[in-house]
């Protein structure tokens, strides 16, 4: 099993997830030293990217990442792409098409693209690429802006 290399590319600026700033743990990305999944987010000229590593705690088929772990990363990464625009949003719908299996210990890169927002609705597309450049999965999602009021208890705990 290889070590996680979650460094960005030259010109990528590291992003701190909003949920960390208000003291909320993420199911996907809060375990930065764990054996399941490690994630870092980046911005490059207005484009959001993620780098992720999957360890033995994310195993599905022997030696490979569980599809649910891949889908969870795509959900959070698409939400992060919306979040960096200043919108607090949640997924209303996500769809993931799996293209190739990801080996445990592999580092993947996710490219995220926002569509044109229509009111509170923001479409997002994500493409996860394996270390050899092959597409692991593609996803589309519709995220709905909920604002501070929609954050409920999380906003209250954060003093917002």
mmCIF file with all atom_site columns, C-alpha atoms in Angstrom:
data_model
loop_
_atom_site.group_PDB
_atom_site.id
_atom_site.type_symbol
_atom_site.label_atom_id
_atom_site.label_alt_id
_atom_site.label_comp_id
_atom_site.label_asym_id
_atom_site.label_entity_id
_atom_site.label_seq_id
_atom_site.pdbx_PDB_ins_code
_atom_site.Cartn_x
_atom_site.Cartn_y
_atom_site.Cartn_z
_atom_site.occupancy
_atom_site.B_iso_or_equiv
_atom_site.pdbx_formal_charge
_atom_site.auth_seq_id
_atom_site.auth_comp_id
_atom_site.auth_asym_id
_atom_site.auth_atom_id
_atom_site.pdbx_PDB_model_num
ATOM 1   C CA . UNK A 1 1   ? 0.000   0.000  0.000   1.00 0.00 ? 1   UNK A CA 1
ATOM 2   C CA . UNK A 1 2   ? 1.436   3.358  -1.009  1.00 0.00 ? 2   UNK A CA 1
ATOM 3   C CA . UNK A 1 3   ? 1.427   6.447  1.196   1.00 0.00 ? 3   UNK A CA 1
ATOM 4   C CA . UNK A 1 4   ? -1.007  9.238  0.488   1.00 0.00 ? 4   UNK A CA 1
ATOM 5   C CA . UNK A 1 5   ? 0.399   12.066 -1.612  1.00 0.00 ? 5   UNK A CA 1
ATOM 6   C CA . UNK A 1 6   ? -2.233  14.770 -1.422  1.00 0.00 ? 6   UNK A CA 1
ATOM 7   C CA . UNK A 1 7   ? -0.093  17.647 -2.656  1.00 0.00 ? 7   UNK A CA 1
ATOM 8   C CA . UNK A 1 8   ? -1.666  19.865 -5.266  1.00 0.00 ? 8   UNK A CA 1
ATOM 9   C CA . UNK A 1 9   ? -0.273  20.738 -8.647  1.00 0.00 ? 9   UNK A CA 1
ATOM 10  C CA . UNK A 1 10  ? 1.808   23.897 -9.163  1.00 0.00 ? 10  UNK A CA 1
ATOM 11  C CA . UNK A 1 11  ? -0.538  26.897 -8.977  1.00 0.00 ? 11  UNK A CA 1
ATOM 12  C CA . UNK A 1 12  ? -3.157  25.124 -6.883  1.00 0.00 ? 12  UNK A CA 1
ATOM 13  C CA . UNK A 1 13  ? -4.116  26.948 -3.673  1.00 0.00 ? 13  UNK A CA 1
ATOM 14  C CA . UNK A 1 14  ? -5.189  24.817 -0.714  1.00 0.00 ? 14  UNK A CA 1
ATOM 15  C CA . UNK A 1 15  ? -8.793  25.283 0.467   1.00 0.00 ? 15  UNK A CA 1
ATOM 16  C CA . UNK A 1 16  ? -9.966  24.835 4.052   1.00 0.00 ? 16  UNK A CA 1
ATOM 17  C CA . UNK A 1 17  ? -13.412 23.210 4.121   1.00 0.00 ? 17  UNK A CA 1
ATOM 18  C CA . UNK A 1 18  ? -16.081 25.449 5.675   1.00 0.00 ? 18  UNK A CA 1
ATOM 19  C CA . UNK A 1 19  ? -17.302 22.691 7.996   1.00 0.00 ? 19  UNK A CA 1
ATOM 20  C CA . UNK A 1 20  ? -13.927 22.591 9.726   1.00 0.00 ? 20  UNK A CA 1
ATOM 21  C CA . UNK A 1 21  ? -14.137 26.324 10.467  1.00 0.00 ? 21  UNK A CA 1
ATOM 22  C CA . UNK A 1 22  ? -17.426 25.846 12.326  1.00 0.00 ? 22  UNK A CA 1
ATOM 23  C CA . UNK A 1 23  ? -16.354 22.738 14.209  1.00 0.00 ? 23  UNK A CA 1
ATOM 24  C CA . UNK A 1 24  ? -18.255 20.122 12.222  1.00 0.00 ? 24  UNK A CA 1
ATOM 25  C CA . UNK A 1 25  ? -16.639 16.805 11.361  1.00 0.00 ? 25  UNK A CA 1
ATOM 26  C CA . UNK A 1 26  ? -17.072 15.436 7.877   1.00 0.00 ? 26  UNK A CA 1
ATOM 27  C CA . UNK A 1 27  ? -17.799 11.754 7.333   1.00 0.00 ? 27  UNK A CA 1
ATOM 28  C CA . UNK A 1 28  ? -15.641 11.957 4.219   1.00 0.00 ? 28  UNK A CA 1
ATOM 29  C CA . UNK A 1 29  ? -12.678 14.234 4.875   1.00 0.00 ? 29  UNK A CA 1
ATOM 30  C CA . UNK A 1 30  ? -12.167 14.810 8.597   1.00 0.00 ? 30  UNK A CA 1
ATOM 31  C CA . UNK A 1 31  ? -10.008 11.760 9.310   1.00 0.00 ? 31  UNK A CA 1
ATOM 32  C CA . UNK A 1 32  ? -6.770  13.161 7.881   1.00 0.00 ? 32  UNK A CA 1
ATOM 33  C CA . UNK A 1 33  ? -4.605  10.375 9.353   1.00 0.00 ? 33  UNK A CA 1
ATOM 34  C CA . UNK A 1 34  ? -7.066  7.492  9.086   1.00 0.00 ? 34  UNK A CA 1
ATOM 35  C CA . UNK A 1 35  ? -6.948  4.301  7.071   1.00 0.00 ? 35  UNK A CA 1
ATOM 36  C CA . UNK A 1 36  ? -10.192 4.908  5.155   1.00 0.00 ? 36  UNK A CA 1
ATOM 37  C CA . UNK A 1 37  ? -10.051 8.120  3.145   1.00 0.00 ? 37  UNK A CA 1
ATOM 38  C CA . UNK A 1 38  ? -7.906  11.263 3.158   1.00 0.00 ? 38  UNK A CA 1
ATOM 39  C CA . UNK A 1 39  ? -8.882  14.324 1.129   1.00 0.00 ? 39  UNK A CA 1
ATOM 40  C CA . UNK A 1 40  ? -7.516  17.800 0.377   1.00 0.00 ? 40  UNK A CA 1
ATOM 41  C CA . UNK A 1 41  ? -9.239  20.499 -1.656  1.00 0.00 ? 41  UNK A CA 1
ATOM 42  C CA . UNK A 1 42  ? -7.683  23.094 -3.959  1.00 0.00 ? 42  UNK A CA 1
ATOM 43  C CA . UNK A 1 43  ? -8.550  26.095 -6.094  1.00 0.00 ? 43  UNK A CA 1
ATOM 44  C CA . UNK A 1 44  ? -6.793  26.919 -9.357  1.00 0.00 ? 44  UNK A CA 1
ATOM 45  C CA . UNK A 1 45  ? -8.082  29.964 -11.218 1.00 0.00 ? 45  UNK A CA 1
ATOM 46  C CA . UNK A 1 46  ? -11.625 29.482 -9.968  1.00 0.00 ? 46  UNK A CA 1
ATOM 47  C CA . UNK A 1 47  ? -11.648 25.728 -10.616 1.00 0.00 ? 47  UNK A CA 1
ATOM 48  C CA . UNK A 1 48  ? -12.093 23.423 -7.616  1.00 0.00 ? 48  UNK A CA 1
ATOM 49  C CA . UNK A 1 49  ? -10.049 20.229 -7.372  1.00 0.00 ? 49  UNK A CA 1
ATOM 50  C CA . UNK A 1 50  ? -9.701  17.422 -4.844  1.00 0.00 ? 50  UNK A CA 1
ATOM 51  C CA . UNK A 1 51  ? -6.919  14.932 -4.189  1.00 0.00 ? 51  UNK A CA 1
ATOM 52  C CA . UNK A 1 52  ? -7.864  11.824 -2.273  1.00 0.00 ? 52  UNK A CA 1
ATOM 53  C CA . UNK A 1 53  ? -6.261  8.618  -1.054  1.00 0.00 ? 53  UNK A CA 1
ATOM 54  C CA . UNK A 1 54  ? -8.180  5.452  -0.174  1.00 0.00 ? 54  UNK A CA 1
ATOM 55  C CA . UNK A 1 55  ? -6.796  3.089  2.438   1.00 0.00 ? 55  UNK A CA 1
ATOM 56  C CA . UNK A 1 56  ? -7.800  -0.387 3.639   1.00 0.00 ? 56  UNK A CA 1
ATOM 57  C CA . UNK A 1 57  ? -10.774 0.984  5.600   1.00 0.00 ? 57  UNK A CA 1
ATOM 58  C CA . UNK A 1 58  ? -12.448 1.827  2.258   1.00 0.00 ? 58  UNK A CA 1
ATOM 59  C CA . UNK A 1 59  ? -12.195 -1.709 0.880   1.00 0.00 ? 59  UNK A CA 1
ATOM 60  C CA . UNK A 1 60  ? -15.062 -3.141 -1.147  1.00 0.00 ? 60  UNK A CA 1
ATOM 61  C CA . UNK A 1 61  ? -14.037 -5.746 -3.721  1.00 0.00 ? 61  UNK A CA 1
ATOM 62  C CA . UNK A 1 62  ? -10.778 -7.332 -2.535  1.00 0.00 ? 62  UNK A CA 1
ATOM 63  C CA . UNK A 1 63  ? -7.914  -4.888 -3.031  1.00 0.00 ? 63  UNK A CA 1
ATOM 64  C CA . UNK A 1 64  ? -10.183 -2.148 -4.360  1.00 0.00 ? 64  UNK A CA 1
ATOM 65  C CA . UNK A 1 65  ? -12.205 0.815  -3.089  1.00 0.00 ? 65  UNK A CA 1
ATOM 66  C CA . UNK A 1 66  ? -15.889 0.363  -2.261  1.00 0.00 ? 66  UNK A CA 1
ATOM 67  C CA . UNK A 1 67  ? -18.182 2.198  -4.693  1.00 0.00 ? 67  UNK A CA 1
ATOM 68  C CA . UNK A 1 68  ? -19.923 3.884  -1.769  1.00 0.00 ? 68  UNK A CA 1
ATOM 69  C CA . UNK A 1 69  ? -16.618 5.464  -0.721  1.00 0.00 ? 69  UNK A CA 1
ATOM 70  C CA . UNK A 1 70  ? -16.117 6.784  -4.255  1.00 0.00 ? 70  UNK A CA 1
ATOM 71  C CA . UNK A 1 71  ? -19.675 8.161  -4.306  1.00 0.00 ? 71  UNK A CA 1
ATOM 72  C CA . UNK A 1 72  ? -19.254 9.783  -0.873  1.00 0.00 ? 72  UNK A CA 1
ATOM 73  C CA . UNK A 1 73  ? -16.123 11.583 -2.073  1.00 0.00 ? 73  UNK A CA 1
ATOM 74  C CA . UNK A 1 74  ? -17.904 12.810 -5.203  1.00 0.00 ? 74  UNK A CA 1
ATOM 75  C CA . UNK A 1 75  ? -20.837 14.088 -3.109  1.00 0.00 ? 75  UNK A CA 1
ATOM 76  C CA . UNK A 1 76  ? -18.603 16.045 -0.740  1.00 0.00 ? 76  UNK A CA 1
ATOM 77  C CA . UNK A 1 77  ? -16.304 17.325 -3.513  1.00 0.00 ? 77  UNK A CA 1
ATOM 78  C CA . UNK A 1 78  ? -19.234 18.612 -5.579  1.00 0.00 ? 78  UNK A CA 1
ATOM 79  C CA . UNK A 1 79  ? -20.587 20.304 -2.449  1.00 0.00 ? 79  UNK A CA 1
ATOM 80  C CA . UNK A 1 80  ? -17.178 21.883 -1.859  1.00 0.00 ? 80  UNK A CA 1
ATOM 81  C CA . UNK A 1 81  ? -17.204 23.290 -5.404  1.00 0.00 ? 81  UNK A CA 1
ATOM 82  C CA . UNK A 1 82  ? -20.508 25.015 -4.613  1.00 0.00 ? 82  UNK A CA 1
ATOM 83  C CA . UNK A 1 83  ? -19.286 26.127 -1.198  1.00 0.00 ? 83  UNK A CA 1
ATOM 84  C CA . UNK A 1 84  ? -16.278 28.007 -2.562  1.00 0.00 ? 84  UNK A CA 1
ATOM 85  C CA . UNK A 1 85  ? -18.713 30.269 -4.423  1.00 0.00 ? 85  UNK A CA 1
ATOM 86  C CA . UNK A 1 86  ? -20.069 31.397 -1.035  1.00 0.00 ? 86  UNK A CA 1
ATOM 87  C CA . UNK A 1 87  ? -23.255 29.342 -1.200  1.00 0.00 ? 87  UNK A CA 1
ATOM 88  C CA . UNK A 1 88  ? -24.190 27.018 1.663   1.00 0.00 ? 88  UNK A CA 1
ATOM 89  C CA . UNK A 1 89  ? -25.832 24.142 -0.171  1.00 0.00 ? 89  UNK A CA 1
ATOM 90  C CA . UNK A 1 90  ? -26.744 20.482 0.182   1.00 0.00 ? 90  UNK A CA 1
ATOM 91  C CA . UNK A 1 91  ? -27.209 17.759 -2.405  1.00 0.00 ? 91  UNK A CA 1
ATOM 92  C CA . UNK A 1 92  ? -30.715 17.320 -3.751  1.00 0.00 ? 92  UNK A CA 1
ATOM 93  C CA . UNK A 1 93  ? -29.593 14.689 -6.254  1.00 0.00 ? 93  UNK A CA 1
ATOM 94  C CA . UNK A 1 94  ? -26.333 13.013 -7.193  1.00 0.00 ? 94  UNK A CA 1
ATOM 95  C CA . UNK A 1 95  ? -25.637 10.439 -9.847  1.00 0.00 ? 95  UNK A CA 1
ATOM 96  C CA . UNK A 1 96  ? -22.376 8.516  -10.146 1.00 0.00 ? 96  UNK A CA 1
ATOM 97  C CA . UNK A 1 97  ? -21.283 6.475  -13.143 1.00 0.00 ? 97  UNK A CA 1
ATOM 98  C CA . UNK A 1 98  ? -18.444 4.083  -12.321 1.00 0.00 ? 98  UNK A CA 1
ATOM 99  C CA . UNK A 1 99  ? -15.880 3.566  -15.096 1.00 0.00 ? 99  UNK A CA 1
ATOM 100 C CA . UNK A 1 100 ? -12.953 1.647  -13.542 1.00 0.00 ? 100 UNK A CA 1
ATOM 101 C CA . UNK A 1 101 ? -12.065 0.211  -10.161 1.00 0.00 ? 101 UNK A CA 1
ATOM 102 C CA . UNK A 1 102 ? -9.692  2.129  -7.876  1.00 0.00 ? 102 UNK A CA 1
ATOM 103 C CA . UNK A 1 103 ? -6.994  0.169  -6.077  1.00 0.00 ? 103 UNK A CA 1
ATOM 104 C CA . UNK A 1 104 ? -6.511  0.561  -2.335  1.00 0.00 ? 104 UNK A CA 1
ATOM 105 C CA . UNK A 1 105 ? -3.587  2.894  -1.654  1.00 0.00 ? 105 UNK A CA 1
ATOM 106 C CA . UNK A 1 106 ? -4.187  4.823  -4.859  1.00 0.00 ? 106 UNK A CA 1
ATOM 107 C CA . UNK A 1 107 ? -4.360  8.621  -5.006  1.00 0.00 ? 107 UNK A CA 1
ATOM 108 C CA . UNK A 1 108 ? -7.051  10.077 -7.269  1.00 0.00 ? 108 UNK A CA 1
ATOM 109 C CA . UNK A 1 109 ? -7.719  13.583 -8.564  1.00 0.00 ? 109 UNK A CA 1
ATOM 110 C CA . UNK A 1 110 ? -11.217 15.032 -8.876  1.00 0.00 ? 110 UNK A CA 1
ATOM 111 C CA . UNK A 1 111 ? -11.974 17.912 -11.231 1.00 0.00 ? 111 UNK A CA 1
ATOM 112 C CA . UNK A 1 112 ? -15.154 19.829 -10.443 1.00 0.00 ? 112 UNK A CA 1
ATOM 113 C CA . UNK A 1 113 ? -17.144 22.071 -12.757 1.00 0.00 ? 113 UNK A CA 1
ATOM 114 C CA . UNK A 1 114 ? -20.124 24.224 -11.842 1.00 0.00 ? 114 UNK A CA 1
ATOM 115 C CA . UNK A 1 115 ? -23.017 24.680 -14.225 1.00 0.00 ? 115 UNK A CA 1
ATOM 116 C CA . UNK A 1 116 ? -25.114 27.804 -14.427 1.00 0.00 ? 116 UNK A CA 1
ATOM 117 C CA . UNK A 1 117 ? -27.105 28.377 -11.238 1.00 0.00 ? 117 UNK A CA 1
ATOM 118 C CA . UNK A 1 118 ? -30.865 28.823 -11.481 1.00 0.00 ? 118 UNK A CA 1
ATOM 119 C CA . UNK A 1 119 ? -31.950 30.582 -8.310  1.00 0.00 ? 119 UNK A CA 1
ATOM 120 C CA . UNK A 1 120 ? -31.018 28.359 -5.370  1.00 0.00 ? 120 UNK A CA 1
ATOM 121 C CA . UNK A 1 121 ? -30.200 25.368 -7.614  1.00 0.00 ? 121 UNK A CA 1
ATOM 122 C CA . UNK A 1 122 ? -26.596 24.771 -8.665  1.00 0.00 ? 122 UNK A CA 1
ATOM 123 C CA . UNK A 1 123 ? -25.663 21.927 -11.038 1.00 0.00 ? 123 UNK A CA 1
ATOM 124 C CA . UNK A 1 124 ? -22.198 20.401 -10.603 1.00 0.00 ? 124 UNK A CA 1
ATOM 125 C CA . UNK A 1 125 ? -20.158 17.857 -12.536 1.00 0.00 ? 125 UNK A CA 1
ATOM 126 C CA . UNK A 1 126 ? -17.201 15.879 -11.216 1.00 0.00 ? 126 UNK A CA 1
ATOM 127 C CA . UNK A 1 127 ? -14.670 13.607 -12.887 1.00 0.00 ? 127 UNK A CA 1
ATOM 128 C CA . UNK A 1 128 ? -12.410 11.373 -10.785 1.00 0.00 ? 128 UNK A CA 1
ATOM 129 C CA . UNK A 1 129 ? -9.180  10.314 -12.455 1.00 0.00 ? 129 UNK A CA 1
ATOM 130 C CA . UNK A 1 130 ? -6.938  7.519  -11.311 1.00 0.00 ? 130 UNK A CA 1
ATOM 131 C CA . UNK A 1 131 ? -3.185  7.954  -10.919 1.00 0.00 ? 131 UNK A CA 1
ATOM 132 C CA . UNK A 1 132 ? -2.656  6.573  -14.450 1.00 0.00 ? 132 UNK A CA 1
ATOM 133 C CA . UNK A 1 133 ? -5.137  9.073  -15.942 1.00 0.00 ? 133 UNK A CA 1
ATOM 134 C CA . UNK A 1 134 ? -8.018  6.666  -16.472 1.00 0.00 ? 134 UNK A CA 1
ATOM 135 C CA . UNK A 1 135 ? -11.462 7.830  -15.380 1.00 0.00 ? 135 UNK A CA 1
ATOM 136 C CA . UNK A 1 136 ? -12.610 6.074  -12.207 1.00 0.00 ? 136 UNK A CA 1
ATOM 137 C CA . UNK A 1 137 ? -16.046 7.682  -12.115 1.00 0.00 ? 137 UNK A CA 1
ATOM 138 C CA . UNK A 1 138 ? -18.057 10.651 -13.290 1.00 0.00 ? 138 UNK A CA 1
ATOM 139 C CA . UNK A 1 139 ? -20.803 12.349 -11.351 1.00 0.00 ? 139 UNK A CA 1
ATOM 140 C CA . UNK A 1 140 ? -23.456 14.970 -11.744 1.00 0.00 ? 140 UNK A CA 1
ATOM 141 C CA . UNK A 1 141 ? -25.321 16.628 -8.958  1.00 0.00 ? 141 UNK A CA 1
ATOM 142 C CA . UNK A 1 142 ? -27.917 19.229 -8.200  1.00 0.00 ? 142 UNK A CA 1
ATOM 143 C CA . UNK A 1 143 ? -27.168 21.203 -5.071  1.00 0.00 ? 143 UNK A CA 1
ATOM 144 C CA . UNK A 1 144 ? -29.671 23.508 -3.394  1.00 0.00 ? 144 UNK A CA 1
ATOM 145 C CA . UNK A 1 145 ? -28.618 26.579 -1.453  1.00 0.00 ? 145 UNK A CA 1
ATOM 146 C CA . UNK A 1 146 ? -29.982 26.432 2.095   1.00 0.00 ? 146 UNK A CA 1
ATOM 147 C CA . UNK A 1 147 ? -28.181 29.427 3.632   1.00 0.00 ? 147 UNK A CA 1
ATOM 148 C CA . UNK A 1 148 ? -27.355 29.906 7.296   1.00 0.00 ? 148 UNK A CA 1
ATOM 149 C CA . UNK A 1 149 ? -30.947 29.309 8.430   1.00 0.00 ? 149 UNK A CA 1
ATOM 150 C CA . UNK A 1 150 ? -30.946 25.920 6.740   1.00 0.00 ? 150 UNK A CA 1
ATOM 151 C CA . UNK A 1 151 ? -27.790 24.917 8.584   1.00 0.00 ? 151 UNK A CA 1
ATOM 152 C CA . UNK A 1 152 ? -29.856 24.507 11.744  1.00 0.00 ? 152 UNK A CA 1
ATOM 153 C CA . UNK A 1 153 ? -27.930 23.151 14.737  1.00 0.00 ? 153 UNK A CA 1
ATOM 154 C CA . UNK A 1 154 ? -24.590 23.373 12.930  1.00 0.00 ? 154 UNK A CA 1
ATOM 155 C CA . UNK A 1 155 ? -24.993 27.140 12.513  1.00 0.00 ? 155 UNK A CA 1
ATOM 156 C CA . UNK A 1 156 ? -26.098 27.503 16.120  1.00 0.00 ? 156 UNK A CA 1
ATOM 157 C CA . UNK A 1 157 ? -23.079 25.574 17.427  1.00 0.00 ? 157 UNK A CA 1
ATOM 158 C CA . UNK A 1 158 ? -20.826 27.741 15.289  1.00 0.00 ? 158 UNK A CA 1
ATOM 159 C CA . UNK A 1 159 ? -22.361 30.919 16.710  1.00 0.00 ? 159 UNK A CA 1
ATOM 160 C CA . UNK A 1 160 ? -23.686 32.029 13.317  1.00 0.00 ? 160 UNK A CA 1
#
